Amino acid sequence: MTHDRIVHIRLSSCYLPLANPISDAKVLTGRQKPMTEIAMLFAEIETRDGHRGLGFSYSKRAGGPGQFAHAKEVAPALLGEDPNDIARLWTKLCWAGASVGRSGMGVQAYGAFDVALYDLKARRAGLPLAKLLGAQRDAVRCYNTSGGFLHTPLEQLLVNAQASRERGIGGIKLKVGQPDRQADIRRVEAVRKYLGDDMPLMVDANQQWDRPTAQRMCRTFEAFDLVWIEEPLDAYDYEGHAALAATFDTPIATGEMLTSLGEHAELIRQRSADYLMPDAPRVGGITPFLKIAALAEHADLSLGPHFAMELHVHLAAAYPTEPWVEHFDWLEPLFEERLEIRDGRMLVPTRPGLGLTLTEQARAWTREQVEVGERA
């Protein structure tokens, strides 16, 4: 029986600047501005017995101040609680913020606490998070996205793809969905020709096609032997995604923009994806992610978690069938440690917990911070 209790929580709102403004199809269609920074929400939890855990959530373009404000409101609900009771504490946080619902920005704030509690539990056990969950493998297939954005000229796209291959990354994803469909086709055709037929290649339309356009583009892209076509339609068009998945040989991937277990359950129920792409921070942390993964496994779906490879490499390693993890080097300045890539796969860290330590640079980029409770 444990008598340990949560006594202190530090919340930090950190803004990670990106080296270059990032543009995908949402920018080219005028729906969003180029992305220049990522708002990170860090939760550092400490117990009376001196155990610590680090968790994080994030937001792109908007929502960072709201996540931090909501996390600050509900954090006192965790003080005095047993850190082992992670599922119960997730529910307690939901009730603490019940009026904002169980999806969206509210649960994204809870995600930072949930990840921290899992990190704490794995650290205390002396196990990597993947081992605590029950790992199926010690390395996961990985593909690179950060080199394939639409602001990147075609010539540089080829350079980036080759650099990823030389680094040992196992696949390349290209952004598509721009207003000029022929430009999308030329870029995919050029990269496929450059990489050859054996290199796994994916594309991502970032929800910018309507149903007729998606039908035409999916049909055209059949010729390029893609691993998947990602977000061809609006994230909540379950029916439209299901029609594409049933029609074409190329798998359909979606799910990254959904922010709750219930939304993923409906997507799975309607058979809207061949590859499910949940994002643990966006759905509220590891607790709901594992429920989504169980539903996906029951439906015989493949898994490709979105972004945050530092967390998702552990979760993907615990999925029964071979998954993919998305390689983004954007978050690397925040952490002292680096993930190792070898022969197309991302190695699961052997350090306890997530195996992450915040850098001094992350502290320097912090704009707001609050401490709840008292240090042990």
Coordinates of C-alpha atoms in Angstrom, one line a residue:
M1 CA 0.0 0.0 0.0
T2 CA 1.3 3.4 -0.9
H3 CA 1.0 6.5 1.2
D4 CA 2.7 8.8 -1.2
R5 CA 0.9 12.0 -2.2
I6 CA 1.2 14.8 -4.8
V7 CA 2.5 17.9 -3.0
H8 CA 3.8 20.2 -5.7
I9 CA 3.0 21.0 -9.3
R10 CA 4.9 23.5 -11.5
L11 CA 3.2 24.6 -14.7
S12 CA 5.1 26.4 -17.4
S13 CA 4.0 28.1 -20.6
C14 CA 6.9 27.9 -23.0
Y15 CA 6.9 29.2 -26.6
L16 CA 9.3 27.3 -29.0
P17 CA 10.3 29.5 -32.0
L18 CA 10.6 27.8 -35.3
A19 CA 13.6 28.5 -37.5
N20 CA 11.4 29.2 -40.6
P21 CA 7.7 30.0 -40.9
I22 CA 5.8 26.8 -41.7
S23 CA 3.2 26.6 -44.4
D24 CA 0.9 23.7 -45.3
A25 CA -2.3 23.6 -47.4
K26 CA -4.3 25.5 -44.8
V27 CA -2.0 28.5 -45.3
L28 CA -2.1 28.3 -49.1
T29 CA -5.9 28.2 -49.0
G30 CA -6.0 31.3 -46.8
R31 CA -7.4 29.6 -43.7
Q32 CA -4.4 30.0 -41.5
K33 CA -1.3 32.1 -41.2
P34 CA 2.2 30.5 -41.4
M35 CA 3.2 28.9 -38.1
T36 CA 6.1 30.6 -36.4
E37 CA 6.1 29.1 -32.9
I38 CA 4.6 26.2 -30.8
A39 CA 3.1 26.9 -27.4
M40 CA 4.2 24.2 -25.0
L41 CA 2.4 23.5 -21.7
F42 CA 4.8 21.6 -19.2
A43 CA 3.6 20.0 -16.0
E44 CA 6.2 18.9 -13.5
I45 CA 4.7 16.9 -10.6
E46 CA 6.4 16.1 -7.3
T47 CA 5.3 13.8 -4.5
R48 CA 5.9 13.8 -0.8
D49 CA 8.4 10.9 -1.2
G50 CA 10.4 12.9 -3.8
H51 CA 9.3 11.2 -7.0
R52 CA 8.9 13.5 -10.0
G53 CA 7.2 13.3 -13.4
L54 CA 7.3 15.6 -16.5
G55 CA 4.4 15.9 -18.9
F56 CA 3.5 18.2 -21.7
S57 CA 0.8 19.3 -24.1
Y58 CA 1.0 21.8 -26.9
S59 CA -0.9 24.1 -29.2
K60 CA -0.1 25.5 -32.7
R61 CA -1.1 29.0 -33.8
A62 CA -3.7 29.6 -31.0
G63 CA -4.7 28.2 -27.7
G64 CA -1.5 28.2 -25.7
P65 CA -2.6 30.9 -23.2
G66 CA -6.0 29.2 -22.8
Q67 CA -4.4 25.8 -22.0
F68 CA -2.1 27.3 -19.4
A69 CA -4.9 29.3 -17.8
H70 CA -7.2 26.2 -17.6
A71 CA -4.4 24.0 -16.3
K72 CA -3.7 26.6 -13.6
E73 CA -7.4 26.5 -12.6
V74 CA -7.6 22.7 -12.2
A75 CA -4.1 21.9 -10.9
P76 CA -5.1 22.2 -7.1
A77 CA -7.4 19.2 -7.6
L78 CA -4.4 17.0 -7.7
L79 CA -2.8 18.1 -4.5
G80 CA -2.9 15.4 -1.8
E81 CA -3.8 12.7 -4.2
D82 CA -2.1 9.3 -4.7
P83 CA -0.1 9.7 -8.0
N84 CA -0.7 6.0 -8.8
D85 CA -4.4 6.6 -9.4
I86 CA -4.0 8.0 -12.8
A87 CA -7.3 7.0 -14.4
R88 CA -9.2 8.3 -11.4
L89 CA -7.3 11.6 -11.4
W90 CA -8.0 12.1 -15.1
T91 CA -11.7 11.8 -14.3
K92 CA -11.3 14.2 -11.4
L93 CA -9.7 16.8 -13.7
C94 CA -12.6 16.4 -16.1
W95 CA -15.1 17.1 -13.4
A96 CA -13.0 20.0 -12.1
G97 CA -13.4 21.6 -15.6
A98 CA -16.7 20.0 -16.5
S99 CA -18.3 23.2 -17.9
V100 CA -15.7 23.4 -20.7
G101 CA -16.6 19.8 -21.9
R102 CA -14.6 16.7 -22.5
S103 CA -12.9 17.6 -25.8
G104 CA -10.8 20.5 -27.1
M105 CA -8.7 22.9 -25.1
G106 CA -9.8 21.6 -21.7
V107 CA -8.7 18.0 -22.2
Q108 CA -5.5 19.2 -23.9
A109 CA -4.6 20.9 -20.6
Y110 CA -5.3 17.7 -18.7
G111 CA -3.0 15.9 -21.0
A112 CA 0.1 17.5 -19.5
F113 CA -0.8 16.3 -16.0
D114 CA -1.7 12.8 -17.3
V115 CA 1.6 12.4 -19.2
A116 CA 3.5 13.6 -16.1
L117 CA 1.8 11.1 -13.9
Y118 CA 2.7 8.2 -16.2
D119 CA 6.3 9.5 -16.5
L120 CA 6.4 9.6 -12.7
K121 CA 5.1 6.1 -12.4
A122 CA 7.5 4.7 -14.9
R123 CA 10.5 6.6 -13.4
R124 CA 9.6 5.2 -9.9
A125 CA 9.5 1.7 -11.3
G126 CA 12.8 2.2 -13.1
L127 CA 11.3 1.4 -16.5
P128 CA 10.9 3.2 -19.8
L129 CA 7.3 4.2 -20.3
A130 CA 7.0 1.7 -23.1
K131 CA 8.0 -1.1 -20.8
L132 CA 5.6 0.1 -18.1
L133 CA 2.8 -0.1 -20.7
G134 CA 3.9 -3.4 -22.0
A135 CA 6.2 -3.0 -25.1
Q136 CA 5.7 -5.1 -28.2
R137 CA 9.0 -3.9 -29.8
D138 CA 12.1 -1.9 -28.9
A139 CA 12.1 0.2 -32.1
V140 CA 9.3 1.7 -34.3
R141 CA 9.2 2.6 -38.0
C142 CA 9.5 6.3 -38.5
Y143 CA 8.9 8.8 -41.3
N144 CA 9.8 12.4 -41.7
T145 CA 7.3 15.3 -42.1
S146 CA 9.3 18.4 -41.3
G147 CA 11.2 18.4 -44.6
G148 CA 8.1 18.2 -46.8
F149 CA 6.1 21.3 -46.1
L150 CA 4.6 23.4 -49.0
H151 CA 6.8 26.4 -48.4
T152 CA 9.7 24.2 -49.4
P153 CA 10.8 24.5 -53.1
L154 CA 10.9 21.3 -55.0
E155 CA 14.6 21.2 -55.3
Q156 CA 15.0 21.6 -51.6
L157 CA 12.3 19.0 -51.1
L158 CA 14.6 16.5 -52.8
V159 CA 17.6 17.5 -50.7
N160 CA 15.5 17.1 -47.5
A161 CA 14.2 13.7 -48.6
Q162 CA 17.8 12.5 -49.3
A163 CA 19.0 13.9 -45.9
S164 CA 16.3 12.0 -44.1
R165 CA 17.1 8.8 -45.9
E166 CA 20.8 9.2 -45.1
R167 CA 19.9 9.8 -41.4
G168 CA 18.2 6.4 -41.4
I169 CA 14.6 7.6 -41.4
G170 CA 12.3 5.0 -42.9
G171 CA 9.7 7.1 -44.8
I172 CA 9.0 10.5 -46.2
K173 CA 5.7 12.5 -46.0
L174 CA 4.9 15.3 -48.3
K175 CA 2.3 18.0 -47.8
V176 CA -0.3 18.4 -50.6
G177 CA -3.7 20.1 -50.8
Q178 CA -2.7 23.4 -52.4
P179 CA -5.1 25.1 -54.8
D180 CA -3.1 24.0 -57.8
R181 CA -3.7 20.3 -57.9
Q182 CA -1.3 19.8 -60.8
A183 CA 1.5 21.3 -58.6
D184 CA 0.7 18.6 -55.9
I185 CA 1.0 15.9 -58.5
R186 CA 4.3 17.2 -59.9
R187 CA 5.8 17.3 -56.4
V188 CA 4.7 13.8 -55.5
E189 CA 5.8 12.5 -58.9
A190 CA 9.2 14.1 -58.6
V191 CA 9.9 12.8 -55.1
R192 CA 8.7 9.3 -56.0
K193 CA 11.0 9.2 -59.0
Y194 CA 13.9 10.6 -57.0
L195 CA 13.5 8.2 -54.1
G196 CA 12.6 5.1 -56.2
D197 CA 9.9 2.6 -55.7
D198 CA 11.1 1.1 -52.5
M199 CA 11.1 4.2 -50.2
P200 CA 7.9 4.5 -48.2
L201 CA 6.1 7.7 -49.2
M202 CA 3.0 9.4 -47.7
V203 CA 1.1 12.5 -48.5
D204 CA -1.0 14.8 -46.3
A205 CA -3.7 17.2 -47.6
N206 CA -4.4 18.8 -44.2
Q207 CA -8.2 18.6 -44.7
Q208 CA -8.2 21.0 -47.7
W209 CA -10.1 18.9 -50.4
D210 CA -13.8 18.7 -50.9
R211 CA -15.3 15.3 -51.7
P212 CA -15.0 15.5 -55.5
T213 CA -11.5 16.7 -55.4
A214 CA -10.5 14.1 -52.9
Q215 CA -11.9 11.4 -55.2
R216 CA -9.9 12.7 -58.1
M217 CA -6.7 13.1 -56.2
C218 CA -6.9 9.7 -54.4
R219 CA -7.5 8.1 -57.8
T220 CA -4.5 9.9 -59.3
F221 CA -2.2 9.1 -56.3
E222 CA -3.0 5.4 -56.6
A223 CA -0.1 5.3 -59.2
F224 CA 2.5 6.3 -56.7
D225 CA 2.2 3.3 -54.3
L226 CA 1.8 5.6 -51.2
V227 CA 1.7 4.2 -47.7
W228 CA -1.3 6.5 -47.0
I229 CA -3.2 9.6 -48.0
E230 CA -3.7 11.7 -44.9
E231 CA -6.6 14.0 -44.1
P232 CA -8.1 14.3 -47.6
L233 CA -11.3 15.8 -46.1
D234 CA -12.4 17.7 -43.1
A235 CA -11.5 15.9 -39.9
Y236 CA -15.1 15.5 -38.9
D237 CA -16.3 14.2 -42.3
Y238 CA -16.4 10.6 -41.0
E239 CA -18.7 9.5 -43.9
G240 CA -16.6 11.0 -46.6
H241 CA -13.4 9.5 -45.3
A242 CA -15.1 6.1 -45.0
A243 CA -16.1 6.3 -48.7
L244 CA -12.6 6.9 -49.7
A245 CA -11.2 4.1 -47.5
A246 CA -13.7 1.7 -49.1
T247 CA -13.0 2.8 -52.7
F248 CA -9.3 3.1 -53.0
D249 CA -6.4 0.7 -52.5
T250 CA -4.2 3.4 -51.0
P251 CA -4.9 3.5 -47.2
I252 CA -6.6 6.6 -45.7
A253 CA -5.1 8.1 -42.6
T254 CA -6.8 10.6 -40.3
G255 CA -7.5 11.4 -36.6
E256 CA -4.9 13.9 -35.6
M257 CA -7.3 16.8 -35.2
L258 CA -9.8 14.9 -33.0
T259 CA -9.6 15.9 -29.4
S260 CA -11.5 13.2 -27.5
L261 CA -12.1 9.5 -27.1
G262 CA -15.7 9.9 -28.3
E263 CA -14.7 11.5 -31.6
H264 CA -12.2 8.7 -32.3
A265 CA -14.7 6.1 -31.4
E266 CA -17.1 7.5 -34.0
L267 CA -14.4 7.6 -36.6
I268 CA -13.5 4.0 -35.9
R269 CA -17.2 2.9 -35.9
Q270 CA -17.7 4.3 -39.4
R271 CA -14.5 2.7 -40.7
S272 CA -13.2 6.2 -41.7
A273 CA -9.5 5.3 -41.6
D274 CA -7.1 2.5 -42.4
Y275 CA -4.4 4.3 -40.3
L276 CA -5.6 6.0 -37.1
M277 CA -3.6 9.0 -36.1
P278 CA -4.4 10.0 -32.5
D279 CA -2.4 12.6 -30.8
A280 CA -1.9 11.9 -27.0
P281 CA -1.7 15.5 -25.9
R282 CA -4.7 16.5 -28.0
V283 CA -6.9 13.8 -26.7
G284 CA -6.0 14.5 -23.0
G285 CA -3.0 12.3 -22.4
I286 CA -2.0 8.7 -22.2
T287 CA -5.1 7.5 -20.4
P288 CA -7.5 8.3 -23.3
F289 CA -4.9 7.4 -25.9
L290 CA -4.7 3.9 -24.6
K291 CA -8.5 3.5 -24.8
I292 CA -8.4 4.8 -28.4
A293 CA -5.6 2.3 -29.2
A294 CA -7.6 -0.5 -27.8
L295 CA -10.6 0.4 -30.0
A296 CA -8.3 0.6 -33.0
E297 CA -6.7 -2.7 -32.2
H298 CA -10.2 -4.3 -32.0
A299 CA -11.1 -2.8 -35.4
D300 CA -7.8 -4.1 -36.9
L301 CA -6.6 -0.6 -37.8
S302 CA -3.0 0.5 -38.2
L303 CA -1.6 3.2 -36.0
G304 CA 0.4 6.3 -36.8
P305 CA 0.3 8.8 -33.9
H306 CA 0.6 12.5 -34.8
F307 CA 3.6 14.7 -33.9
A308 CA 5.4 14.6 -30.4
M309 CA 7.7 11.7 -31.3
E310 CA 9.3 12.0 -27.8
L311 CA 6.1 10.7 -26.3
H312 CA 4.6 8.7 -29.1
V313 CA 7.6 6.4 -29.7
H314 CA 6.7 4.8 -26.3
L315 CA 3.0 4.5 -27.0
A316 CA 3.5 3.2 -30.5
A317 CA 6.0 0.6 -29.2
A318 CA 3.1 -0.8 -27.1
Y319 CA 0.7 -1.2 -30.0
P320 CA 0.2 -4.9 -31.1
T321 CA 0.7 -4.4 -34.9
E322 CA 3.6 -2.5 -36.5
P323 CA 2.9 1.2 -36.3
W324 CA 4.6 4.4 -37.7
V325 CA 5.9 7.3 -35.7
E326 CA 6.2 10.8 -37.1
H327 CA 9.7 12.3 -37.0
F328 CA 9.8 16.0 -36.3
D329 CA 13.0 17.5 -34.9
W330 CA 11.1 20.7 -33.9
L331 CA 10.9 19.9 -30.2
E332 CA 14.5 18.8 -29.8
P333 CA 15.7 22.2 -28.4
L334 CA 13.4 21.6 -25.4
F335 CA 15.0 18.4 -24.2
E336 CA 18.5 17.4 -23.2
E337 CA 18.1 13.9 -24.7
R338 CA 17.9 12.8 -28.4
L339 CA 16.1 9.9 -29.9
E340 CA 18.2 7.5 -31.9
I341 CA 17.3 6.4 -35.4
R342 CA 18.7 3.4 -37.1
D343 CA 17.7 1.4 -40.3
G344 CA 14.4 3.2 -40.7
R345 CA 13.4 2.9 -37.1
M346 CA 13.2 5.1 -34.0
L347 CA 14.7 3.3 -31.0
V348 CA 12.6 3.3 -27.8
P349 CA 14.7 5.1 -25.1
T350 CA 15.9 2.9 -22.3
R351 CA 15.9 5.7 -19.7
P352 CA 13.2 5.5 -17.0
G353 CA 9.9 7.2 -17.8
L354 CA 9.8 9.3 -21.0
G355 CA 13.5 9.7 -20.6
L356 CA 13.3 13.5 -21.0
T357 CA 14.9 16.4 -19.2
L358 CA 14.0 20.1 -19.9
T359 CA 16.9 22.2 -21.2
E360 CA 17.9 25.6 -19.9
Q361 CA 16.7 27.0 -23.2
A362 CA 13.2 25.7 -22.5
R363 CA 13.3 27.6 -19.2
A364 CA 14.5 30.7 -21.1
W365 CA 11.5 30.5 -23.5
T366 CA 9.0 30.2 -20.7
R367 CA 6.7 33.2 -20.6
E368 CA 4.5 32.2 -17.6
Q369 CA 5.0 29.9 -14.7
V370 CA 3.0 29.0 -11.6
E371 CA 3.7 26.7 -8.7
V372 CA 0.9 24.9 -6.8
G373 CA 1.5 23.3 -3.4
E374 CA 4.9 23.1 -1.6
R375 CA 8.1 21.3 -2.5
A376 CA 8.8 18.1 -0.7

